[in-house]
PDB file of N, CA and C in Angstrom:
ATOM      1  N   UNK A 214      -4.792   3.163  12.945  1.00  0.00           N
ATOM      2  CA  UNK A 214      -4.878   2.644  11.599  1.00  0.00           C
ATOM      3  C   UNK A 214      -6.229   3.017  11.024  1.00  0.00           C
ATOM      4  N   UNK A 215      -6.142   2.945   9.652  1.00  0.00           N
ATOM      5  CA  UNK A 215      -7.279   3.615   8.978  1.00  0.00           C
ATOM      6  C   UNK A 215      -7.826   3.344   7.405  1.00  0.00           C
ATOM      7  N   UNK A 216      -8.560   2.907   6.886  1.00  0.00           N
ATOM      8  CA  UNK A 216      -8.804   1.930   5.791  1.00  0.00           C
ATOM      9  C   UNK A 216     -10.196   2.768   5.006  1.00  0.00           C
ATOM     10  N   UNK A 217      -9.748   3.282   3.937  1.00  0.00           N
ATOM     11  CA  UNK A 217     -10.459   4.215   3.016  1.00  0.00           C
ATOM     12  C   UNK A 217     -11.442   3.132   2.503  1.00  0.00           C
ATOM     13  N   UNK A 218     -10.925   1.905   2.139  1.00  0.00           N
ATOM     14  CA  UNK A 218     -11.928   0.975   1.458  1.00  0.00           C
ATOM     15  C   UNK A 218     -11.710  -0.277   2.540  1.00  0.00           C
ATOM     16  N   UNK A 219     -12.531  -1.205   2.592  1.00  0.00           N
ATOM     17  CA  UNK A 219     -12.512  -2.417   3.222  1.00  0.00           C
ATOM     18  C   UNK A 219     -13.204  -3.683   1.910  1.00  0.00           C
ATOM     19  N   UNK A 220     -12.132  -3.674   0.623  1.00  0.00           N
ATOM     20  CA  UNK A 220     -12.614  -4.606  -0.046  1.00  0.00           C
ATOM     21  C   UNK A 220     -11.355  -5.514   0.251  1.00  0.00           C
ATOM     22  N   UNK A 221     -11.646  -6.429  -0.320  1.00  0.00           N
ATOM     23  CA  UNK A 221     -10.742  -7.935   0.209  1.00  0.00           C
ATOM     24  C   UNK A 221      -9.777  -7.858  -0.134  1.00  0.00           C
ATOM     25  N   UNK A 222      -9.067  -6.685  -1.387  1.00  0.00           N
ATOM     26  CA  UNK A 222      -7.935  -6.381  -1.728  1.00  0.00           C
ATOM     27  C   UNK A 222      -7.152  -5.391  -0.462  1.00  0.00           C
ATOM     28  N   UNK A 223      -7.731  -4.503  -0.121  1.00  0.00           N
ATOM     29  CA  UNK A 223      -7.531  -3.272   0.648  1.00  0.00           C
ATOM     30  C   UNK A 223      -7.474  -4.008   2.058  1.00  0.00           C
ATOM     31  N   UNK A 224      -7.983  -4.890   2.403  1.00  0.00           N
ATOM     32  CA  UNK A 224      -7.899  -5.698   3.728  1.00  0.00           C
ATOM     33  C   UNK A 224      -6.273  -6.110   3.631  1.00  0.00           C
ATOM     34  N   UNK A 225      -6.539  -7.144   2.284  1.00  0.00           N
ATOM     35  CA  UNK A 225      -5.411  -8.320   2.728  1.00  0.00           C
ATOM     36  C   UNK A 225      -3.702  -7.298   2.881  1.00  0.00           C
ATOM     37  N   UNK A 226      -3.744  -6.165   1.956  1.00  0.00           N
ATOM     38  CA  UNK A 226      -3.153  -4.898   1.597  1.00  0.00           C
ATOM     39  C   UNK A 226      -2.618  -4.556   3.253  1.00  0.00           C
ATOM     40  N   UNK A 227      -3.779  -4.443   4.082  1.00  0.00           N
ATOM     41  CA  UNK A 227      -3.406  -3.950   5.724  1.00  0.00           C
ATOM     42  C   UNK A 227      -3.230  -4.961   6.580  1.00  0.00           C
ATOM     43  N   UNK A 228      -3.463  -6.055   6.199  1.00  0.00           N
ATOM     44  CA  UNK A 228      -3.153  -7.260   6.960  1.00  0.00           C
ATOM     45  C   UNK A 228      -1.678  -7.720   6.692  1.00  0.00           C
ATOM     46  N   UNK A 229      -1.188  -7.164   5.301  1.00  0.00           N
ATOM     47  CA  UNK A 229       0.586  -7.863   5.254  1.00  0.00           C
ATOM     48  C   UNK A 229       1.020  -6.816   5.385  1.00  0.00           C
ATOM     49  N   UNK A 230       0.551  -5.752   5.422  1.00  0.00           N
ATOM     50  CA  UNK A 230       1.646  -4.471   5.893  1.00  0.00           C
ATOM     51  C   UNK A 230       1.538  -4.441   7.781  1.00  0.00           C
ATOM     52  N   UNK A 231       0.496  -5.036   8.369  1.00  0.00           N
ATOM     53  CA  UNK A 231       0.457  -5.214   9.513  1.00  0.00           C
ATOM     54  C   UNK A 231       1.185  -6.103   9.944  1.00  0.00           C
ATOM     55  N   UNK A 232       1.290  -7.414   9.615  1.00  0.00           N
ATOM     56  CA  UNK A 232       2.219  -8.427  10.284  1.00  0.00           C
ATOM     57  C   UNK A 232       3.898  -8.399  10.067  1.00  0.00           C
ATOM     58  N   UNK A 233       4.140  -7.456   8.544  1.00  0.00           N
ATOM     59  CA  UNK A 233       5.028  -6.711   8.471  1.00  0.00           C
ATOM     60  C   UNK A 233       5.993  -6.333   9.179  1.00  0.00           C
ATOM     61  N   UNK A 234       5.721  -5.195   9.050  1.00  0.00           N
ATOM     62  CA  UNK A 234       5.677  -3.936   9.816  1.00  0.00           C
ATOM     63  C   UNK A 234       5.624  -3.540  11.533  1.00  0.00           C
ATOM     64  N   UNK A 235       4.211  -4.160  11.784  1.00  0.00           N
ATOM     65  CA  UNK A 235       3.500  -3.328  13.250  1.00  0.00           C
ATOM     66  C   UNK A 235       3.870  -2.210  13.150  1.00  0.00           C
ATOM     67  N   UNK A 236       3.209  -1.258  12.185  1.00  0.00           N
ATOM     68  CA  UNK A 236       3.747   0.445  11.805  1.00  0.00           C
ATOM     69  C   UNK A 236       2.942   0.744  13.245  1.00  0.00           C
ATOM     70  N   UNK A 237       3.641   2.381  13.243  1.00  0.00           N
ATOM     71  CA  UNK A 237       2.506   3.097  13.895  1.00  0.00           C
ATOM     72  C   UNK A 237       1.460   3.679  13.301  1.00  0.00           C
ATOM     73  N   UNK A 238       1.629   4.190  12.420  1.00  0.00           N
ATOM     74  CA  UNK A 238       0.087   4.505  11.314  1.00  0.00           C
ATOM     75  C   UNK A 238       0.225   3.417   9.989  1.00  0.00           C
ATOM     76  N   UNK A 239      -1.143   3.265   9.455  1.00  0.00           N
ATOM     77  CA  UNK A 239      -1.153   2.442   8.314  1.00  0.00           C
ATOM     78  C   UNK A 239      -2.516   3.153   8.101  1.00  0.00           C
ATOM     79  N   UNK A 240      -1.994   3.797   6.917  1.00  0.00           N
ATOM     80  CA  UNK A 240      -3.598   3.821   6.021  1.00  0.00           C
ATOM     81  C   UNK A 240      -3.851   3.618   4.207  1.00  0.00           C
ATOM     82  N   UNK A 241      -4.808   2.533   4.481  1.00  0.00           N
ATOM     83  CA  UNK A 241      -4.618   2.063   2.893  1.00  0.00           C
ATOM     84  C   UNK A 241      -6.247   2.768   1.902  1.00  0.00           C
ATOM     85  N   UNK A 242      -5.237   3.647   1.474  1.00  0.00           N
ATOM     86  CA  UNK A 242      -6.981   4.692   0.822  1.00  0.00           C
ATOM     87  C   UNK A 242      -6.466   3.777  -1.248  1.00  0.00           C
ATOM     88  N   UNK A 243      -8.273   3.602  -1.450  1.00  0.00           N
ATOM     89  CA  UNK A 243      -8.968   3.200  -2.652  1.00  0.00           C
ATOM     90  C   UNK A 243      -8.644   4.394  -3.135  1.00  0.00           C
ATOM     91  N   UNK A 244      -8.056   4.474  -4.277  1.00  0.00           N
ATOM     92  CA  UNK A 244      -7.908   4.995  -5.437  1.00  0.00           C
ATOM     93  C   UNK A 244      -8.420   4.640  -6.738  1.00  0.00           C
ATOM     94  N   UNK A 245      -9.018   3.621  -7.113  1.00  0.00           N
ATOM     95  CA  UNK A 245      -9.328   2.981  -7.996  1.00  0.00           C
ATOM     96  C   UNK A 245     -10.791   4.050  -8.895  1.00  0.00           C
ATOM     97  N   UNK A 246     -11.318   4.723  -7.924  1.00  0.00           N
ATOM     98  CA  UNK A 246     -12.920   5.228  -8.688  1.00  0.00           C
ATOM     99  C   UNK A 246     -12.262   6.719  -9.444  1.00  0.00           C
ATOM    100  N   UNK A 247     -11.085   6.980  -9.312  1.00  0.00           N
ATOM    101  CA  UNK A 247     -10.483   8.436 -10.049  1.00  0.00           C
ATOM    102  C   UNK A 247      -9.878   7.555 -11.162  1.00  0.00           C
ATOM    103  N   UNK A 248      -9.715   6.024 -11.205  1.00  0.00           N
ATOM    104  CA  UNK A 248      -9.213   5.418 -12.856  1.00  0.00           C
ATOM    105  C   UNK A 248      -9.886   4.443 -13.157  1.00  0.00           C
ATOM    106  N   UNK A 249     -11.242   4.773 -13.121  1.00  0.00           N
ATOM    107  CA  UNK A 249     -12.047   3.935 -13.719  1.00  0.00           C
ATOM    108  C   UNK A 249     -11.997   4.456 -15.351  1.00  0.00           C
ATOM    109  N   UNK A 250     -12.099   3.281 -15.979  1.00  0.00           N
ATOM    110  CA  UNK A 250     -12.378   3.459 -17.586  1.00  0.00           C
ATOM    111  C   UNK A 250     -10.450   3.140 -18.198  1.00  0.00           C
ATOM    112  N   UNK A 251      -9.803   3.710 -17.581  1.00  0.00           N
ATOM    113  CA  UNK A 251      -7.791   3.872 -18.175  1.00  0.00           C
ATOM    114  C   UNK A 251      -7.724   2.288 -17.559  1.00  0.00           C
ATOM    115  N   UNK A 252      -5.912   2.678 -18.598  1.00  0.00           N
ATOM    116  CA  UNK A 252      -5.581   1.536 -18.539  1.00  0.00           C
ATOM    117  C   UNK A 252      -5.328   0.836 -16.807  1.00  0.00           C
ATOM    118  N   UNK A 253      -5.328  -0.555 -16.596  1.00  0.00           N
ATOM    119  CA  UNK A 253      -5.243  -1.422 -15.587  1.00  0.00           C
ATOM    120  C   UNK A 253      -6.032  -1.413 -14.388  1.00  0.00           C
ATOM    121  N   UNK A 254      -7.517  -0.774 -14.802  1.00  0.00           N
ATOM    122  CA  UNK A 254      -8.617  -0.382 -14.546  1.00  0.00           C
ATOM    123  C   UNK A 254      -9.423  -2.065 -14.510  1.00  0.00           C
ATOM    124  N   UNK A 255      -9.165  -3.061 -13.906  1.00  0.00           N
ATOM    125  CA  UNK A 255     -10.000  -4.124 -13.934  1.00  0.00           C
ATOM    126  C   UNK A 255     -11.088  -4.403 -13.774  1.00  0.00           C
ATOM    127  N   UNK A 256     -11.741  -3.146 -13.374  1.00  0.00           N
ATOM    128  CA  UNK A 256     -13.366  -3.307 -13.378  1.00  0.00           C
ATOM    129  C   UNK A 256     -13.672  -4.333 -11.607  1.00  0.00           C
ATOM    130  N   UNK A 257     -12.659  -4.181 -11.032  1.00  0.00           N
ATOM    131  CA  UNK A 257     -12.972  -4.691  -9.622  1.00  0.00           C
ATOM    132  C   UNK A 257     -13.397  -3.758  -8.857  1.00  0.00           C
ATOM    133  N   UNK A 258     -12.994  -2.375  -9.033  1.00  0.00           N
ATOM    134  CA  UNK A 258     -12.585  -1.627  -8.070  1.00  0.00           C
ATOM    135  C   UNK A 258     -12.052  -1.173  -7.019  1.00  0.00           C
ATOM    136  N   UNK A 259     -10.843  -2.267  -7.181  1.00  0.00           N
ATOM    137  CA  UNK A 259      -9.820  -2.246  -6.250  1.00  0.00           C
ATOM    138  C   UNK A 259      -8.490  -2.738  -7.150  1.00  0.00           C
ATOM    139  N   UNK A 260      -8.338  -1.841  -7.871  1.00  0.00           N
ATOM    140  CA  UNK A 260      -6.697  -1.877  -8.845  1.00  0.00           C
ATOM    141  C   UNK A 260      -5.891  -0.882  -8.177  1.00  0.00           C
ATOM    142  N   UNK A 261      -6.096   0.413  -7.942  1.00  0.00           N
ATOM    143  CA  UNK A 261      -5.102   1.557  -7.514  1.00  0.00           C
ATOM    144  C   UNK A 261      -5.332   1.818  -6.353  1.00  0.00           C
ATOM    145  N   UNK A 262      -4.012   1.955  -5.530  1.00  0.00           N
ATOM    146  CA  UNK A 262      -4.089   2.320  -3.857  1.00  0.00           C
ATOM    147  C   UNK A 262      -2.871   3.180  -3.741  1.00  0.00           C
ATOM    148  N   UNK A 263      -3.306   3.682  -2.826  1.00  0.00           N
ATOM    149  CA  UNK A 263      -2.354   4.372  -1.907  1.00  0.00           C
ATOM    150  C   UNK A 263      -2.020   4.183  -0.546  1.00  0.00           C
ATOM    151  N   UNK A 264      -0.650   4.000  -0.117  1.00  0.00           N
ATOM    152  CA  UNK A 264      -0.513   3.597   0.859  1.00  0.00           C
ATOM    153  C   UNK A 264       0.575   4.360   1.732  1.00  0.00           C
ATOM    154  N   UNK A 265       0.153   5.019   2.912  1.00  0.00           N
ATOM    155  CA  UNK A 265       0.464   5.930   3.687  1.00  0.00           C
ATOM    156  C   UNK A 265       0.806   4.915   5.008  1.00  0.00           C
ATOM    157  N   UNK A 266       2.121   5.066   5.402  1.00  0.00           N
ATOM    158  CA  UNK A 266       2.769   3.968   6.275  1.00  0.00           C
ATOM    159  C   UNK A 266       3.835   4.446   7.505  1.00  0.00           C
ATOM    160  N   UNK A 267       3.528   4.520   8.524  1.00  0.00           N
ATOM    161  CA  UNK A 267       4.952   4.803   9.250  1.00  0.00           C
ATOM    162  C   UNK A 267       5.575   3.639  10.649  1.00  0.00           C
ATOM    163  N   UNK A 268       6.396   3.598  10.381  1.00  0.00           N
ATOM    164  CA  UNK A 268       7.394   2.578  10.990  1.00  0.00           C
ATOM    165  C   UNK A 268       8.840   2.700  11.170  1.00  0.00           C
ATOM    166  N   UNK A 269       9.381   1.629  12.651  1.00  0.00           N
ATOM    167  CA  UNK A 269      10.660   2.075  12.793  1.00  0.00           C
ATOM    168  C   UNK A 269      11.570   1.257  11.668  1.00  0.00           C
ATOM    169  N   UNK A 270      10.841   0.655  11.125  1.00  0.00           N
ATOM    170  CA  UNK A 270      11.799  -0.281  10.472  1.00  0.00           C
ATOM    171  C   UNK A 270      12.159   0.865   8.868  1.00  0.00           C
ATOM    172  N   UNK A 271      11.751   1.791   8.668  1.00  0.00           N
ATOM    173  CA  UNK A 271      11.805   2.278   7.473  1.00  0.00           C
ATOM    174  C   UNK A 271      13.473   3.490   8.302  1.00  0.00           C
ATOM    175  N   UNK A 272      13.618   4.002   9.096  1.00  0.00           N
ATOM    176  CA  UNK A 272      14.342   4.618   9.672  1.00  0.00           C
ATOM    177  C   UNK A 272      15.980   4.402   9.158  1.00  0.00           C
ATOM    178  N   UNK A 273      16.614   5.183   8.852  1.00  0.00           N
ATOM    179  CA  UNK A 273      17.953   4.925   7.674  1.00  0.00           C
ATOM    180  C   UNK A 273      17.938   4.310   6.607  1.00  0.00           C
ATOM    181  N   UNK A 274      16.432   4.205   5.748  1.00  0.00           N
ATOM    182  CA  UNK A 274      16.364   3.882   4.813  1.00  0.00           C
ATOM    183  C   UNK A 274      16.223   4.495   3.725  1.00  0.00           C
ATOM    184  N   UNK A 275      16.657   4.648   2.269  1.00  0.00           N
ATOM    185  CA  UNK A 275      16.041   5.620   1.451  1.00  0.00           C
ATOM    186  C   UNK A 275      14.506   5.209   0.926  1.00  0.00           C
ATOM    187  N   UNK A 276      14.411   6.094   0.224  1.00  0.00           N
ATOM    188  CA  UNK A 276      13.324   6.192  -0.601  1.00  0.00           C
ATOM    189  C   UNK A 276      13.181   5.232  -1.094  1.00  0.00           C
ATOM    190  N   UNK A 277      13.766   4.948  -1.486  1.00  0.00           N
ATOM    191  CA  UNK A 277      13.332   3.399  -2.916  1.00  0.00           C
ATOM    192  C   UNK A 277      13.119   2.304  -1.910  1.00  0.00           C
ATOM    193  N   UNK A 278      14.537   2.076  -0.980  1.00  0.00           N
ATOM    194  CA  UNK A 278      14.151   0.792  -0.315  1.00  0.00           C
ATOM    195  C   UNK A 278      13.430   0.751   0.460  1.00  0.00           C
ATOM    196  N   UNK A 279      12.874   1.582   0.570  1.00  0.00           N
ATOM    197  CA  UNK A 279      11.203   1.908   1.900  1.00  0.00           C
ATOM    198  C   UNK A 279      10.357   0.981   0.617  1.00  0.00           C
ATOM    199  N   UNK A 280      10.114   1.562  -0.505  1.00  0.00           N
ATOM    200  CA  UNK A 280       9.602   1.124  -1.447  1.00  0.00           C
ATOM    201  C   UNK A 280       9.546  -0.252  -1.985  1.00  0.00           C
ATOM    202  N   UNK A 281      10.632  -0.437  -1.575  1.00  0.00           N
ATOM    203  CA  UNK A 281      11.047  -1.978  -2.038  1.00  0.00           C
ATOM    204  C   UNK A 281      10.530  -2.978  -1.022  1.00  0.00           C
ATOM    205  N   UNK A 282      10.611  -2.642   0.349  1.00  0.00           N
ATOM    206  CA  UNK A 282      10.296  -3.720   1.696  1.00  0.00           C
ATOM    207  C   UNK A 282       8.618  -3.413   1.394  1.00  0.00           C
ATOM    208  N   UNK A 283       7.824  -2.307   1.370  1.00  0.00           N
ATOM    209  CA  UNK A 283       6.518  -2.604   1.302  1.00  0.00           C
ATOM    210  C   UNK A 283       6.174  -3.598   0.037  1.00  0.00           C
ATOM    211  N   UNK A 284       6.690  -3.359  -1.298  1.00  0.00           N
ATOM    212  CA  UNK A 284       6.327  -4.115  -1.890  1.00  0.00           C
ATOM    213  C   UNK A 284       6.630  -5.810  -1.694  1.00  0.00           C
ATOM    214  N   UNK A 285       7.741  -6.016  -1.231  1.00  0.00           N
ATOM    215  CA  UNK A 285       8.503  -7.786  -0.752  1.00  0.00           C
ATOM    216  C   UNK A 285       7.033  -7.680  -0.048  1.00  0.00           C
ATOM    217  N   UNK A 286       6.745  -6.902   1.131  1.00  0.00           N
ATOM    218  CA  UNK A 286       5.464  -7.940   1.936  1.00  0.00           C
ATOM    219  C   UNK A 286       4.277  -7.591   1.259  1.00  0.00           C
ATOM    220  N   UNK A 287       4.120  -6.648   0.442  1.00  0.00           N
ATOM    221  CA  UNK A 287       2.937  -7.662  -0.619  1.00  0.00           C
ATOM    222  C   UNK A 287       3.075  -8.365  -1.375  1.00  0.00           C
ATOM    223  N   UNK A 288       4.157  -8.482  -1.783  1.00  0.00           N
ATOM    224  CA  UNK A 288       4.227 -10.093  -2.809  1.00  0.00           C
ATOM    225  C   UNK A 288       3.483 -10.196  -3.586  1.00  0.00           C
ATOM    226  N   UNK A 289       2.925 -10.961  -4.060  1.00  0.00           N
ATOM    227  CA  UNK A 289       2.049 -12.033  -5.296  1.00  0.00           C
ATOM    228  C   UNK A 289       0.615 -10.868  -5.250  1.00  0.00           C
ATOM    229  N   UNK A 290       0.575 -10.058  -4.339  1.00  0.00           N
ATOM    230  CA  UNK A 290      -0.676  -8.837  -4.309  1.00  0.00           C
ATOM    231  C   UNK A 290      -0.138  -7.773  -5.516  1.00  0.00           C
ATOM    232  N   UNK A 291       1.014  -7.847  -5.575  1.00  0.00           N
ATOM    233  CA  UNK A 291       1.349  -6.596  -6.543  1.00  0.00           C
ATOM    234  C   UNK A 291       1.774  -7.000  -7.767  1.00  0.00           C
ATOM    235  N   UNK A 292       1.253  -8.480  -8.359  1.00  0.00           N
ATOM    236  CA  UNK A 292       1.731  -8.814  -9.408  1.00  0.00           C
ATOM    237  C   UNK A 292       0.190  -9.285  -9.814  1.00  0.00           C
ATOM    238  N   UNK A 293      -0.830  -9.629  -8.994  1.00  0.00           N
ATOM    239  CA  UNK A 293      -1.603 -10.397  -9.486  1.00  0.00           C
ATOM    240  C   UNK A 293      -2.946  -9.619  -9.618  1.00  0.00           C
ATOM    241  N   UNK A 294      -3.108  -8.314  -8.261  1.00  0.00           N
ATOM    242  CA  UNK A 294      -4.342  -8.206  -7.990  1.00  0.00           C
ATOM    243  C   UNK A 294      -4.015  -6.050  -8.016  1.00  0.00           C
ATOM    244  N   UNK A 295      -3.049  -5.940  -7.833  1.00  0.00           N
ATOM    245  CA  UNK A 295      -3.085  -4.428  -8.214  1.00  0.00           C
ATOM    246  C   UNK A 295      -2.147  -3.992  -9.184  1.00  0.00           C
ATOM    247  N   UNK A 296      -2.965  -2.917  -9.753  1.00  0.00           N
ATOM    248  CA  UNK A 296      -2.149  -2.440 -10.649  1.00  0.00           C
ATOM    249  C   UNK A 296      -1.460  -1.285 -10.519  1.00  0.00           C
ATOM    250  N   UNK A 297      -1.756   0.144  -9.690  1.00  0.00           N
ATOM    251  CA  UNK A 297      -1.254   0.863  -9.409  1.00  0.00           C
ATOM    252  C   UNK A 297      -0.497   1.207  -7.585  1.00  0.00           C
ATOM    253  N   UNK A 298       0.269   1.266  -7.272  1.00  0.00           N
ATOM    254  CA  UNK A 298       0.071   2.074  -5.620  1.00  0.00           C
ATOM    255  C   UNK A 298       0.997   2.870  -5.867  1.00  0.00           C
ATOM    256  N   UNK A 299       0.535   4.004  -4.647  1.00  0.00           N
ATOM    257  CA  UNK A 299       1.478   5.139  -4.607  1.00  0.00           C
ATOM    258  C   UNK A 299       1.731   4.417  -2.745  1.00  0.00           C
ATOM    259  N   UNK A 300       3.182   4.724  -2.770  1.00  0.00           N
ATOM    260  CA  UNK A 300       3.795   4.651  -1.259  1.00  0.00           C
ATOM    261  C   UNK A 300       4.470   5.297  -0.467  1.00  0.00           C
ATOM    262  N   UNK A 301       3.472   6.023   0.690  1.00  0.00           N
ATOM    263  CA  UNK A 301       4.338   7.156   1.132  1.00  0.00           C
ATOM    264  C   UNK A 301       4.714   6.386   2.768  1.00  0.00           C
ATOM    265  N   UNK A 302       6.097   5.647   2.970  1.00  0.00           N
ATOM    266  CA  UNK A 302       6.755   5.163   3.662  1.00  0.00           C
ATOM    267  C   UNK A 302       7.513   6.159   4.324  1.00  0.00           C
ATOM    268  N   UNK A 303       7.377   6.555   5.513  1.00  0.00           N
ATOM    269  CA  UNK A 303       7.925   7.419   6.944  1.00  0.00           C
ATOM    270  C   UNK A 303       8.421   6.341   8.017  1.00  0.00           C
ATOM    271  N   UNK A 304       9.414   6.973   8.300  1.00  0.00           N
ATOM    272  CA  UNK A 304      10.134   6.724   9.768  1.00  0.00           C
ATOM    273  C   UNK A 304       9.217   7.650  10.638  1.00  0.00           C
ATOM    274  N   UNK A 305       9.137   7.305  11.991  1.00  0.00           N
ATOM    275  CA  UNK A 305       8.343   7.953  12.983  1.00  0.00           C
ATOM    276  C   UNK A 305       9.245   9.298  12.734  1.00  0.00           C
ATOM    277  N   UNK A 306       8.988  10.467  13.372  1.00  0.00           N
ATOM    278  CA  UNK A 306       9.310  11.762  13.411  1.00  0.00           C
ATOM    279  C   UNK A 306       9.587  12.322  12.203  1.00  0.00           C
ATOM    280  N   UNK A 307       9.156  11.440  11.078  1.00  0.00           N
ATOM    281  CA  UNK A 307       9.693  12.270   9.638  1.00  0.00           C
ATOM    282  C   UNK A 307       7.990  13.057   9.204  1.00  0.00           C
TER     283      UNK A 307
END
């Protein structure tokens, strides 16, 4: 596992995709300093992430609903405290 930023957003971010999940890779990279100034830019510096994820639980799943289970276990994180993520959700061997 591997953590581009360690702000309290980007933590709690790898802490519910960890209890989640138990992926085999998790890496949650800060995106936020390439949209500073645009919109949903909160001036925290921790609005936009990217999140690079692999697990067996994503395995016969599509695209979207890979998409959909990371977002259910962030919850109230993706309504309250970020504004952008990109999610690249893998099954092991993909």
């Amino acid at each position: 596992m591997e953590t581009e930023s360690k702000g309290p957003v980007a933590t709690e971010i790898e802490q519910r995709l960890q209890a989640a999940f138990s992926p085999d890779t998790l890496r949650v990279i800060n995106d936020s300093a390439k949209h500073r100034g645009h919109a949903g830019d909160d001036g925290s510096g921790e609005s936009h992430f990217t999140v690079e994820i692999t697990c067996a639980a994503f395995a016969g799943q599509s695209r979207l609903e890979r998409q959909r289970m990371v977002n259910r276990a962030l919850g109230d994180l993706m309504r309250d405290k970020v504004h952008a993520m990109a999610i690249k959700a893998r099954a092991p061997g993909e």
